[in-house]
C-alpha cells in the first residue's frame, strides 16, 4: 500500500489526465444534468480504489469500466423517474430527453443513434466504446470481461446489422452467378 501522499499524488495525476475523457464518456451515455455527477462518482470510486488502478495503458479501460457501472446506476434511476413521469404526464410534465438526442442534432445522425439504441444493451456499449471512445478491441475486452475476438465479432455483427437497418438497399441477396469478364478479357 502506498503512502497517503503517494496516493494523493497518483489520484491527482489520474484526475488531470483522464477527467475530460471520463466526462465525455458520461455525457454520451447520461443526461447532461447527470453526467457531471456520474463523472465525479467515477473518481470517488477511483479514490477509494487508488491502489488497485492499473498503470497506463490500462488506466482508461479500468476507469471506463467503473464509469459503465456508474452510468448503469444512473440509467436505472432515470427509468424509475421515467415511470414516474409517465404517471405525471396528465399534469403536463414534459418527458425526459435521451442524452444522445441532445448532442446529435441532424436527422441522419438521429437515425444512426436510434438504430444503435435498438441493438442489444451489451452490443450498444461495445459499439459506443469502439466508435465513440475509440478504444481498441483489447481495451473493450478488458472493460467487458470478454475476449478480444468476441469483441471483434460483436462489433462486426453489430455494424452489419446497422448497415442493413440504415441502408436497406445494401441488403442484397448474394449473387451466385459467375463474375463477368472485364472488357478485353475472356
PDB file of C-alpha atoms in Angstrom:
ATOM      1  CA  UNK A   1       0.000   0.000   0.000  1.00  0.00           C
ATOM      2  CA  UNK A   2       1.348   3.409  -0.983  1.00  0.00           C
ATOM      3  CA  UNK A   3       1.628   6.295   1.466  1.00  0.00           C
ATOM      4  CA  UNK A   4      -1.245   8.786   1.678  1.00  0.00           C
ATOM      5  CA  UNK A   5       0.906  11.404  -0.094  1.00  0.00           C
ATOM      6  CA  UNK A   6       1.715   8.983  -2.923  1.00  0.00           C
ATOM      7  CA  UNK A   7      -1.955   8.035  -3.207  1.00  0.00           C
ATOM      8  CA  UNK A   8      -2.997  11.680  -3.387  1.00  0.00           C
ATOM      9  CA  UNK A   9      -0.359  12.438  -5.992  1.00  0.00           C
ATOM     10  CA  UNK A  10      -1.392   9.434  -8.097  1.00  0.00           C
ATOM     11  CA  UNK A  11      -5.052  10.419  -7.847  1.00  0.00           C
ATOM     12  CA  UNK A  12      -4.306  13.983  -8.924  1.00  0.00           C
ATOM     13  CA  UNK A  13      -2.390  12.660 -11.941  1.00  0.00           C
ATOM     14  CA  UNK A  14      -5.288  10.387 -12.892  1.00  0.00           C
ATOM     15  CA  UNK A  15      -7.825  13.189 -12.385  1.00  0.00           C
ATOM     16  CA  UNK A  16      -5.820  15.623 -14.500  1.00  0.00           C
ATOM     17  CA  UNK A  17      -5.079  13.107 -17.258  1.00  0.00           C
ATOM     18  CA  UNK A  18      -8.437  11.347 -17.599  1.00  0.00           C
ATOM     19  CA  UNK A  19     -11.207  13.584 -16.236  1.00  0.00           C
ATOM     20  CA  UNK A  20     -12.244  15.013 -19.601  1.00  0.00           C
ATOM     21  CA  UNK A  21     -12.314  11.565 -21.227  1.00  0.00           C
ATOM     22  CA  UNK A  22     -14.489  10.180 -18.449  1.00  0.00           C
ATOM     23  CA  UNK A  23     -16.759  13.234 -18.537  1.00  0.00           C
ATOM     24  CA  UNK A  24     -17.167  12.841 -22.322  1.00  0.00           C
ATOM     25  CA  UNK A  25     -17.972   9.152 -21.807  1.00  0.00           C
ATOM     26  CA  UNK A  26     -20.640  10.074 -19.255  1.00  0.00           C
ATOM     27  CA  UNK A  27     -22.070  12.876 -21.420  1.00  0.00           C
ATOM     28  CA  UNK A  28     -22.613  10.424 -24.260  1.00  0.00           C
ATOM     29  CA  UNK A  29     -24.462   7.999 -22.021  1.00  0.00           C
ATOM     30  CA  UNK A  30     -26.295  10.061 -19.425  1.00  0.00           C
ATOM     31  CA  UNK A  31     -28.382  13.189 -19.349  1.00  0.00           C
ATOM     32  CA  UNK A  32     -26.167  16.290 -19.199  1.00  0.00           C
ATOM     33  CA  UNK A  33     -27.594  17.157 -15.800  1.00  0.00           C
ATOM     34  CA  UNK A  34     -26.345  13.791 -14.511  1.00  0.00           C
ATOM     35  CA  UNK A  35     -23.104  13.391 -16.473  1.00  0.00           C
ATOM     36  CA  UNK A  36     -21.006  15.591 -14.198  1.00  0.00           C
ATOM     37  CA  UNK A  37     -22.322  13.733 -11.142  1.00  0.00           C
ATOM     38  CA  UNK A  38     -21.571  10.400 -12.805  1.00  0.00           C
ATOM     39  CA  UNK A  39     -18.040  11.555 -13.650  1.00  0.00           C
ATOM     40  CA  UNK A  40     -17.492  12.660 -10.062  1.00  0.00           C
ATOM     41  CA  UNK A  41     -18.777   9.305  -8.797  1.00  0.00           C
ATOM     42  CA  UNK A  42     -16.264   7.530 -11.048  1.00  0.00           C
ATOM     43  CA  UNK A  43     -13.437   9.478  -9.435  1.00  0.00           C
ATOM     44  CA  UNK A  44     -14.800   8.891  -5.932  1.00  0.00           C
ATOM     45  CA  UNK A  45     -14.589   5.166  -6.648  1.00  0.00           C
ATOM     46  CA  UNK A  46     -11.121   5.695  -8.148  1.00  0.00           C
ATOM     47  CA  UNK A  47     -10.014   7.464  -4.959  1.00  0.00           C
ATOM     48  CA  UNK A  48     -11.294   4.597  -2.803  1.00  0.00           C
ATOM     49  CA  UNK A  49      -9.510   2.081  -5.063  1.00  0.00           C
ATOM     50  CA  UNK A  50      -6.435   4.138  -5.874  1.00  0.00           C
ATOM     51  CA  UNK A  51      -4.074   1.247  -5.097  1.00  0.00           C
ATOM     52  CA  UNK A  52      -5.999  -1.051  -7.489  1.00  0.00           C
ATOM     53  CA  UNK A  53      -5.932   1.271 -10.526  1.00  0.00           C
ATOM     54  CA  UNK A  54      -3.604  -0.172 -13.153  1.00  0.00           C
ATOM     55  CA  UNK A  55      -0.908   1.891 -14.798  1.00  0.00           C
ATOM     56  CA  UNK A  56      -1.261   3.169 -18.376  1.00  0.00           C
ATOM     57  CA  UNK A  57      -2.308   1.959 -20.881  1.00  0.00           C
ATOM     58  CA  UNK A  58      -4.780   0.014 -18.727  1.00  0.00           C
ATOM     59  CA  UNK A  59      -5.909   3.046 -16.709  1.00  0.00           C
ATOM     60  CA  UNK A  60      -8.548   4.277 -19.170  1.00  0.00           C
ATOM     61  CA  UNK A  61     -10.232   0.899 -19.671  1.00  0.00           C
ATOM     62  CA  UNK A  62     -10.339   0.473 -15.894  1.00  0.00           C
ATOM     63  CA  UNK A  63     -11.943   3.900 -15.438  1.00  0.00           C
ATOM     64  CA  UNK A  64     -14.400   3.223 -18.286  1.00  0.00           C
ATOM     65  CA  UNK A  65     -15.360   0.007 -16.518  1.00  0.00           C
ATOM     66  CA  UNK A  66     -16.198   1.989 -13.388  1.00  0.00           C
ATOM     67  CA  UNK A  67     -17.985   4.615 -15.473  1.00  0.00           C
ATOM     68  CA  UNK A  68     -20.096   1.953 -17.160  1.00  0.00           C
ATOM     69  CA  UNK A  69     -21.359   0.735 -13.806  1.00  0.00           C
ATOM     70  CA  UNK A  70     -21.990   4.268 -12.539  1.00  0.00           C
ATOM     71  CA  UNK A  71     -23.888   5.219 -15.699  1.00  0.00           C
ATOM     72  CA  UNK A  72     -25.919   1.989 -15.443  1.00  0.00           C
ATOM     73  CA  UNK A  73     -26.954   3.013 -11.945  1.00  0.00           C
ATOM     74  CA  UNK A  74     -27.937   6.426 -13.275  1.00  0.00           C
ATOM     75  CA  UNK A  75     -29.924   4.792 -16.094  1.00  0.00           C
ATOM     76  CA  UNK A  76     -31.852   2.662 -13.620  1.00  0.00           C
ATOM     77  CA  UNK A  77     -32.667   5.795 -11.654  1.00  0.00           C
ATOM     78  CA  UNK A  78     -33.637   7.501 -14.916  1.00  0.00           C
ATOM     79  CA  UNK A  79     -36.001   4.639 -15.801  1.00  0.00           C
ATOM     80  CA  UNK A  80     -37.605   4.835 -12.369  1.00  0.00           C
ATOM     81  CA  UNK A  81     -38.005   8.552 -12.949  1.00  0.00           C
ATOM     82  CA  UNK A  82     -39.472   7.921 -16.423  1.00  0.00           C
ATOM     83  CA  UNK A  83     -42.138   5.688 -14.936  1.00  0.00           C
ATOM     84  CA  UNK A  84     -42.981   8.481 -12.519  1.00  0.00           C
ATOM     85  CA  UNK A  85     -43.020  10.991 -15.399  1.00  0.00           C
ATOM     86  CA  UNK A  86     -45.459   8.735 -17.235  1.00  0.00           C
ATOM     87  CA  UNK A  87     -47.762   8.775 -14.245  1.00  0.00           C
ATOM     88  CA  UNK A  88     -47.490  12.567 -14.104  1.00  0.00           C
ATOM     89  CA  UNK A  89     -47.887  13.126 -17.851  1.00  0.00           C
ATOM     90  CA  UNK A  90     -51.513  14.163 -17.441  1.00  0.00           C
ATOM     91  CA  UNK A  91     -50.234  17.098 -15.390  1.00  0.00           C
ATOM     92  CA  UNK A  92     -48.205  18.400 -18.361  1.00  0.00           C
ATOM     93  CA  UNK A  93     -44.786  17.208 -17.239  1.00  0.00           C
ATOM     94  CA  UNK A  94     -42.529  17.023 -20.321  1.00  0.00           C
ATOM     95  CA  UNK A  95     -40.805  13.677 -20.934  1.00  0.00           C
ATOM     96  CA  UNK A  96     -37.078  13.454 -20.318  1.00  0.00           C
ATOM     97  CA  UNK A  97     -34.807  13.708 -23.352  1.00  0.00           C
ATOM     98  CA  UNK A  98     -32.343  10.996 -24.346  1.00  0.00           C
ATOM     99  CA  UNK A  99     -28.793  12.371 -23.842  1.00  0.00           C
ATOM    100  CA  UNK A 100     -27.771  11.330 -27.349  1.00  0.00           C
ATOM    101  CA  UNK A 101     -30.600  13.406 -28.814  1.00  0.00           C
ATOM    102  CA  UNK A 102     -29.268  16.491 -27.037  1.00  0.00           C
ATOM    103  CA  UNK A 103     -25.860  16.105 -28.685  1.00  0.00           C
ATOM    104  CA  UNK A 104     -26.962  14.764 -32.063  1.00  0.00           C
ATOM    105  CA  UNK A 105     -28.963  17.337 -33.961  1.00  0.00           C
ATOM    106  CA  UNK A 106     -29.122  16.358 -37.635  1.00  0.00           C
ATOM    107  CA  UNK A 107     -31.677  13.841 -38.877  1.00  0.00           C
ATOM    108  CA  UNK A 108     -29.204  11.318 -40.283  1.00  0.00           C
ATOM    109  CA  UNK A 109     -27.244  11.159 -37.032  1.00  0.00           C
ATOM    110  CA  UNK A 110     -30.503  10.755 -35.124  1.00  0.00           C
ATOM    111  CA  UNK A 111     -31.334   7.767 -37.369  1.00  0.00           C
ATOM    112  CA  UNK A 112     -27.966   6.231 -36.506  1.00  0.00           C
ATOM    113  CA  UNK A 113     -28.457   6.890 -32.769  1.00  0.00           C
ATOM    114  CA  UNK A 114     -31.928   5.292 -32.928  1.00  0.00           C
ATOM    115  CA  UNK A 115     -30.514   2.256 -34.748  1.00  0.00           C
ATOM    116  CA  UNK A 116     -27.762   1.868 -32.131  1.00  0.00           C
ATOM    117  CA  UNK A 117     -30.381   2.078 -29.353  1.00  0.00           C
ATOM    118  CA  UNK A 118     -32.130  -0.917 -30.948  1.00  0.00           C
ATOM    119  CA  UNK A 119     -29.060  -3.136 -30.533  1.00  0.00           C
ATOM    120  CA  UNK A 120     -28.820  -5.432 -27.525  1.00  0.00           C
ATOM    121  CA  UNK A 121     -27.550  -3.427 -24.500  1.00  0.00           C
ATOM    122  CA  UNK A 122     -24.168  -5.209 -24.443  1.00  0.00           C
ATOM    123  CA  UNK A 123     -23.728  -4.608 -28.191  1.00  0.00           C
ATOM    124  CA  UNK A 124     -24.727  -0.951 -27.774  1.00  0.00           C
ATOM    125  CA  UNK A 125     -21.998  -0.467 -25.197  1.00  0.00           C
ATOM    126  CA  UNK A 126     -19.388  -2.272 -27.284  1.00  0.00           C
ATOM    127  CA  UNK A 127     -20.245  -0.221 -30.391  1.00  0.00           C
ATOM    128  CA  UNK A 128     -20.148   3.023 -28.395  1.00  0.00           C
ATOM    129  CA  UNK A 129     -16.816   2.137 -26.796  1.00  0.00           C
ATOM    130  CA  UNK A 130     -15.415   1.367 -30.246  1.00  0.00           C
ATOM    131  CA  UNK A 131     -16.944   4.223 -32.246  1.00  0.00           C
ATOM    132  CA  UNK A 132     -17.294   6.996 -29.665  1.00  0.00           C
ATOM    133  CA  UNK A 133     -14.472   6.289 -27.252  1.00  0.00           C
ATOM    134  CA  UNK A 134     -12.122   4.983 -29.978  1.00  0.00           C
ATOM    135  CA  UNK A 135     -10.986   2.057 -27.849  1.00  0.00           C
ATOM    136  CA  UNK A 136      -9.208  -0.985 -29.237  1.00  0.00           C
ATOM    137  CA  UNK A 137     -10.753  -4.450 -29.191  1.00  0.00           C
ATOM    138  CA  UNK A 138      -8.357  -5.403 -26.402  1.00  0.00           C
ATOM    139  CA  UNK A 139      -9.353  -2.411 -24.250  1.00  0.00           C
ATOM    140  CA  UNK A 140     -13.053  -3.132 -24.791  1.00  0.00           C
ATOM    141  CA  UNK A 141     -12.437  -6.772 -23.909  1.00  0.00           C
ATOM    142  CA  UNK A 142     -10.848  -5.714 -20.637  1.00  0.00           C
ATOM    143  CA  UNK A 143     -13.799  -3.467 -19.779  1.00  0.00           C
ATOM    144  CA  UNK A 144     -16.475  -6.011 -20.700  1.00  0.00           C
ATOM    145  CA  UNK A 145     -14.739  -9.156 -19.482  1.00  0.00           C
ATOM    146  CA  UNK A 146     -14.880 -10.697 -22.955  1.00  0.00           C
ATOM    147  CA  UNK A 147     -12.102 -11.862 -25.242  1.00  0.00           C
ATOM    148  CA  UNK A 148     -10.805  -9.502 -27.926  1.00  0.00           C
ATOM    149  CA  UNK A 149     -12.025 -11.978 -30.557  1.00  0.00           C
ATOM    150  CA  UNK A 150     -15.547 -11.930 -29.125  1.00  0.00           C
ATOM    151  CA  UNK A 151     -15.495  -8.126 -29.087  1.00  0.00           C
ATOM    152  CA  UNK A 152     -14.287  -8.056 -32.700  1.00  0.00           C
ATOM    153  CA  UNK A 153     -17.074 -10.437 -33.717  1.00  0.00           C
ATOM    154  CA  UNK A 154     -19.786  -8.462 -31.880  1.00  0.00           C
ATOM    155  CA  UNK A 155     -18.613  -5.204 -33.457  1.00  0.00           C
ATOM    156  CA  UNK A 156     -18.628  -6.802 -36.900  1.00  0.00           C
ATOM    157  CA  UNK A 157     -22.127  -8.247 -36.445  1.00  0.00           C
ATOM    158  CA  UNK A 158     -23.453  -5.009 -34.963  1.00  0.00           C
ATOM    159  CA  UNK A 159     -22.068  -2.958 -37.837  1.00  0.00           C
ATOM    160  CA  UNK A 160     -23.595  -5.403 -40.326  1.00  0.00           C
ATOM    161  CA  UNK A 161     -26.941  -5.094 -38.563  1.00  0.00           C
ATOM    162  CA  UNK A 162     -26.705  -1.298 -38.505  1.00  0.00           C
ATOM    163  CA  UNK A 163     -25.840  -1.235 -42.208  1.00  0.00           C
ATOM    164  CA  UNK A 164     -28.923  -3.360 -43.008  1.00  0.00           C
ATOM    165  CA  UNK A 165     -31.156  -1.134 -40.900  1.00  0.00           C
ATOM    166  CA  UNK A 166     -29.765   2.165 -42.140  1.00  0.00           C
ATOM    167  CA  UNK A 167     -29.246   1.220 -45.789  1.00  0.00           C
ATOM    168  CA  UNK A 168     -31.785  -1.460 -46.669  1.00  0.00           C
ATOM    169  CA  UNK A 169     -30.821  -1.175 -50.353  1.00  0.00           C
ATOM    170  CA  UNK A 170     -27.427  -2.655 -49.411  1.00  0.00           C
ATOM    171  CA  UNK A 171     -29.107  -5.782 -48.041  1.00  0.00           C
ATOM    172  CA  UNK A 172     -28.995  -7.690 -51.292  1.00  0.00           C
ATOM    173  CA  UNK A 173     -29.134 -11.390 -51.901  1.00  0.00           C
ATOM    174  CA  UNK A 174     -25.748 -12.907 -52.757  1.00  0.00           C
ATOM    175  CA  UNK A 175     -25.090 -13.129 -56.462  1.00  0.00           C
ATOM    176  CA  UNK A 176     -24.433 -16.760 -57.329  1.00  0.00           C
ATOM    177  CA  UNK A 177     -23.634 -16.108 -60.989  1.00  0.00           C
ATOM    178  CA  UNK A 178     -20.005 -16.152 -62.116  1.00  0.00           C
ATOM    179  CA  UNK A 179     -18.292 -12.766 -62.411  1.00  0.00           C
ATOM    180  CA  UNK A 180     -18.480 -11.063 -65.763  1.00  0.00           C
ATOM    181  CA  UNK A 181     -15.148 -10.848 -67.528  1.00  0.00           C
ATOM    182  CA  UNK A 182     -13.836  -7.331 -67.902  1.00  0.00           C
ATOM    183  CA  UNK A 183     -13.696  -5.801 -71.335  1.00  0.00           C
ATOM    184  CA  UNK A 184     -10.902  -7.393 -73.316  1.00  0.00           C
ATOM    185  CA  UNK A 185     -10.834 -10.442 -71.044  1.00  0.00           C
ATOM    186  CA  UNK A 186     -12.069 -13.961 -71.702  1.00  0.00           C
TER     187      UNK A 186
END
